Amino acid sequence: MAAYLVRRLLLLVPTLFVIMLVNFVVLQFLPGGPVEQIIAKLTGTGGAITQRITQTGAGDLGAPAPSGGGQGGQGAGPRGDYRGAQGLDPQFVAELEKQFGLDKPMGERFLIMMRNYLVFDFGDSFFRDRPVFSLILDKMPVSISLGVWSTLIIYLISIPLGVAKAVRDGSEFDAWTSGVVVVGTAVPGFLFAVFLLVVFAGGQYLDWFPLRGLVSENWHQLSLPDKVLDYFWHLVLPILALSIGGFAALTMLTKNSFMDQINQQYVTTARAKGLTERRVLYGHVFRNAMLIVIAGFPGQLIGMLFTGSVLIEVIFSLDGLGRLGFEAVFQRDYPVVLGTLYVFTLMGLVMGIVTDMTYTLIDPRIDFESREV
């Protein structure tokens, strides 16, 4: 196991490098880069401002000046080929490119970026005037709150429900719970979120839950028990909206996994030996059936943390990592885009290794070191 773990850790480095390289190259060909956006805004304000630009230069206009030199220039089109640059002093355009770190060749910018990323130095945001790492830390509590609680609720409900459906396959209980599962699968999470807001958050019906935010404005003035209650009070609707789709999928996965194991020969043998049904299910079937369920846990958690919560964060006005990356893409804030991508990818790869370790805890018979000769 130790040798396998070392190999996985060594493989993590080139995998992360290739993923970042592909995304970095893709960003080079996206239109509307940061320099292009600034020039379009400035030229659209009229000739007087354009004249002022050419006279004062970039530094006096308050244009972003990311620290780290080439590290900041993670994505843009070819230099000097920006739409709307006509009529501007070429020297001004060159100054903007230099401020964003776009005056260096693409390969050099990528190597500088990866060197800094190894020590978690993601540079500064182009448009937020803050270090990217500081932004990620600030948004992390929201994403962790949504991801962890939603994932725990999904697993705590879906696994027992899936087992119950497998044991009662074909019964009335299985039929009506399957109807609920089908509805949960069909309803998009963001649509369910809007429904919850309208019905329970001060819409046309009830005003039971807050409309936005993770905590109330006077949260710091509350006592500890009141802080905990206020925190979960704000999380009820977002977590329900996030859980609806994952709950349905995991329930069916658990049921199908148990059904497959129940029909195996070793279950018939265990029953023939006189073991109780509970001992058969939870002493033999559960361990084998849970392998595929546990395998999806890291992906479920990472998805809830960073991707599945984007629209939920926007709808409930929660300032988390999903919303940060979403806005950064539209703003062409490339240090934020690639910085968050690096963190997400690294966590996803690490969680994959954790999954393999979990396999051996659930079923000690699994040996990753075994090889067929």
Tab-separated table of C-alpha atoms in Angstrom, residues 92-266:
chain	number	residue	atom	x	y	z
A	92	PHE	CA	-0.376	52.901	-23.912
A	93	VAL	CA	-1.494	49.492	-25.167
A	94	ALA	CA	2.002	48.127	-24.532
A	95	GLU	CA	1.895	49.542	-20.990
A	96	LEU	CA	-1.385	47.757	-20.311
A	97	GLU	CA	0.040	44.489	-21.637
A	98	LYS	CA	3.043	44.876	-19.382
A	99	GLN	CA	0.884	45.587	-16.329
A	100	PHE	CA	-1.092	42.404	-16.940
A	101	GLY	CA	2.079	40.423	-17.635
A	102	LEU	CA	1.175	39.813	-21.289
A	103	ASP	CA	4.435	41.161	-22.683
A	104	LYS	CA	6.176	37.806	-22.223
A	105	PRO	CA	5.888	34.728	-24.492
A	106	MET	CA	3.130	32.262	-23.644
A	107	GLY	CA	5.516	29.464	-22.634
A	108	GLU	CA	7.447	31.704	-20.276
A	109	ARG	CA	4.236	32.967	-18.653
A	110	PHE	CA	3.047	29.403	-18.065
A	111	LEU	CA	6.315	28.285	-16.478
A	112	ILE	CA	6.380	31.342	-14.210
A	113	MET	CA	2.786	30.677	-13.230
A	114	MET	CA	3.380	27.000	-12.360
A	115	ARG	CA	6.527	27.837	-10.407
A	116	ASN	CA	4.557	30.265	-8.272
A	117	TYR	CA	1.604	27.902	-7.958
A	118	LEU	CA	3.827	25.266	-6.374
A	119	VAL	CA	4.092	27.555	-3.337
A	120	PHE	CA	0.414	28.616	-3.651
A	121	ASP	CA	1.280	32.080	-4.908
A	122	PHE	CA	-1.569	32.809	-7.332
A	123	GLY	CA	-0.779	36.480	-7.866
A	124	ASP	CA	-3.317	39.298	-7.633
A	125	SER	CA	-6.775	39.554	-9.125
A	126	PHE	CA	-6.945	41.837	-12.148
A	127	PHE	CA	-10.123	43.603	-11.094
A	128	ARG	CA	-10.532	43.003	-7.344
A	129	ASP	CA	-7.171	44.437	-6.249
A	130	ARG	CA	-6.573	41.555	-3.845
A	131	PRO	CA	-4.376	38.439	-3.798
A	132	VAL	CA	-6.155	35.441	-5.320
A	133	PHE	CA	-5.219	33.207	-2.401
A	134	SER	CA	-6.840	35.663	0.008
A	135	LEU	CA	-9.996	35.668	-2.119
A	136	ILE	CA	-10.130	31.865	-2.080
A	137	LEU	CA	-9.751	31.765	1.702
A	138	ASP	CA	-12.524	34.337	2.135
A	139	LYS	CA	-14.966	32.403	-0.067
A	140	MET	CA	-14.067	28.959	1.279
A	141	PRO	CA	-16.374	28.958	4.361
A	142	VAL	CA	-19.486	29.395	2.198
A	143	SER	CA	-18.548	26.604	-0.207
A	144	ILE	CA	-17.480	24.268	2.583
A	145	SER	CA	-20.736	24.910	4.434
A	146	LEU	CA	-22.837	24.122	1.380
A	147	GLY	CA	-20.754	21.183	0.191
A	148	VAL	CA	-20.159	19.357	3.470
A	149	TRP	CA	-23.684	19.642	4.886
A	150	SER	CA	-25.363	18.830	1.577
A	151	THR	CA	-23.155	15.791	1.022
A	152	LEU	CA	-23.695	14.495	4.561
A	153	ILE	CA	-27.463	14.874	4.289
A	154	ILE	CA	-27.501	13.175	0.889
A	155	TYR	CA	-25.544	10.171	2.154
A	156	LEU	CA	-27.350	9.899	5.484
A	157	ILE	CA	-30.737	9.755	3.732
A	158	SER	CA	-29.900	8.043	0.448
A	159	ILE	CA	-28.023	5.018	1.781
A	160	PRO	CA	-30.715	3.836	4.275
A	161	LEU	CA	-33.446	4.623	1.746
A	162	GLY	CA	-31.636	2.740	-1.010
A	163	VAL	CA	-31.160	-0.286	1.238
A	164	ALA	CA	-34.833	-0.212	2.246
A	165	LYS	CA	-35.914	-0.028	-1.400
A	166	ALA	CA	-33.663	-2.959	-2.308
A	167	VAL	CA	-35.019	-5.122	0.508
A	168	ARG	CA	-38.622	-4.190	-0.379
A	169	ASP	CA	-38.150	-4.288	-4.136
A	170	GLY	CA	-41.518	-4.314	-5.922
A	171	SER	CA	-43.515	-3.341	-2.847
A	172	GLU	CA	-45.804	-0.337	-2.461
A	173	PHE	CA	-43.061	1.436	-0.481
A	174	ASP	CA	-40.632	0.924	-3.366
A	175	ALA	CA	-43.175	2.251	-5.865
A	176	TRP	CA	-44.040	5.555	-4.205
A	177	THR	CA	-40.468	6.293	-3.113
A	178	SER	CA	-39.365	5.665	-6.711
A	179	GLY	CA	-41.884	8.312	-7.774
A	180	VAL	CA	-40.303	10.790	-5.367
A	181	VAL	CA	-36.848	9.864	-6.670
A	182	VAL	CA	-37.903	10.369	-10.297
A	183	VAL	CA	-39.295	13.809	-9.487
A	184	GLY	CA	-36.096	14.691	-7.629
A	185	THR	CA	-34.007	13.630	-10.604
A	186	ALA	CA	-36.126	15.596	-13.077
A	187	VAL	CA	-36.280	18.895	-11.155
A	188	PRO	CA	-33.166	21.080	-11.675
A	189	GLY	CA	-31.611	22.298	-8.460
A	190	PHE	CA	-31.703	25.958	-9.461
A	191	LEU	CA	-35.419	25.737	-10.342
A	192	PHE	CA	-36.138	24.123	-6.993
A	193	ALA	CA	-34.138	26.922	-5.356
A	194	VAL	CA	-36.337	29.572	-6.989
A	195	PHE	CA	-39.425	27.675	-5.834
A	196	LEU	CA	-38.126	27.582	-2.253
A	197	LEU	CA	-37.401	31.303	-2.335
A	198	VAL	CA	-40.854	32.193	-3.628
A	199	VAL	CA	-42.698	29.952	-1.164
A	200	PHE	CA	-40.594	30.116	2.015
A	201	ALA	CA	-38.383	33.225	1.841
A	202	GLY	CA	-40.692	36.185	1.732
A	203	GLY	CA	-42.261	35.671	-1.658
A	204	GLN	CA	-46.014	35.572	-2.148
A	205	TYR	CA	-46.585	32.939	0.529
A	206	LEU	CA	-44.442	32.352	3.641
A	207	ASP	CA	-41.584	34.272	5.222
A	208	TRP	CA	-39.938	31.558	7.271
A	209	PHE	CA	-36.340	31.736	6.057
A	210	PRO	CA	-33.902	34.530	5.104
A	211	LEU	CA	-33.640	35.593	1.502
A	212	ARG	CA	-29.862	35.844	1.222
A	213	GLY	CA	-26.520	35.468	2.990
A	214	LEU	CA	-24.884	32.845	5.196
A	215	VAL	CA	-25.530	34.640	8.498
A	216	SER	CA	-27.486	37.658	9.705
A	217	GLU	CA	-25.942	41.124	9.861
A	218	ASN	CA	-25.945	41.100	13.677
A	219	TRP	CA	-24.428	37.617	13.838
A	220	HIS	CA	-21.344	38.751	15.792
A	221	GLN	CA	-23.572	40.200	18.509
A	222	LEU	CA	-25.414	36.926	19.103
A	223	SER	CA	-24.641	34.335	21.756
A	224	LEU	CA	-23.000	31.076	20.688
A	225	PRO	CA	-26.238	29.008	20.596
A	226	ASP	CA	-27.973	31.799	18.667
A	227	LYS	CA	-25.054	31.960	16.213
A	228	VAL	CA	-25.374	28.236	15.500
A	229	LEU	CA	-29.137	28.504	15.020
A	230	ASP	CA	-28.776	31.549	12.783
A	231	TYR	CA	-26.126	29.780	10.693
A	232	PHE	CA	-28.291	26.712	10.042
A	233	TRP	CA	-31.392	28.878	9.571
A	234	HIS	CA	-29.690	30.519	6.584
A	235	LEU	CA	-28.503	27.163	5.220
A	236	VAL	CA	-31.826	25.305	5.165
A	237	LEU	CA	-33.050	26.430	1.730
A	238	PRO	CA	-29.673	26.338	-0.117
A	239	ILE	CA	-28.924	22.851	1.214
A	240	LEU	CA	-32.368	21.579	0.229
A	241	ALA	CA	-31.894	22.961	-3.285
A	242	LEU	CA	-28.425	21.425	-3.563
A	243	SER	CA	-29.461	18.043	-2.207
A	244	ILE	CA	-32.442	17.335	-4.456
A	245	GLY	CA	-30.543	15.963	-7.471
A	246	GLY	CA	-27.761	14.144	-5.618
A	247	PHE	CA	-30.241	12.574	-3.219
A	248	ALA	CA	-32.189	10.945	-6.050
A	249	ALA	CA	-29.150	9.656	-7.929
A	250	LEU	CA	-27.425	8.187	-4.870
A	251	THR	CA	-30.608	6.465	-3.667
A	252	MET	CA	-30.974	4.587	-6.941
A	253	LEU	CA	-27.254	3.801	-7.026
A	254	THR	CA	-27.440	2.298	-3.535
A	255	LYS	CA	-30.552	0.279	-4.369
A	256	ASN	CA	-29.108	-1.127	-7.607
A	257	SER	CA	-25.827	-1.965	-5.907
A	258	PHE	CA	-27.629	-3.864	-3.138
A	259	MET	CA	-29.900	-5.640	-5.625
A	260	ASP	CA	-26.865	-6.812	-7.532
A	261	GLN	CA	-25.188	-8.168	-4.406
A	262	ILE	CA	-28.366	-9.777	-3.004
A	263	ASN	CA	-28.576	-11.974	-6.104
A	264	GLN	CA	-25.011	-13.247	-5.677
A	265	GLN	CA	-24.284	-16.870	-4.737
A	266	TYR	CA	-22.548	-16.007	-1.458
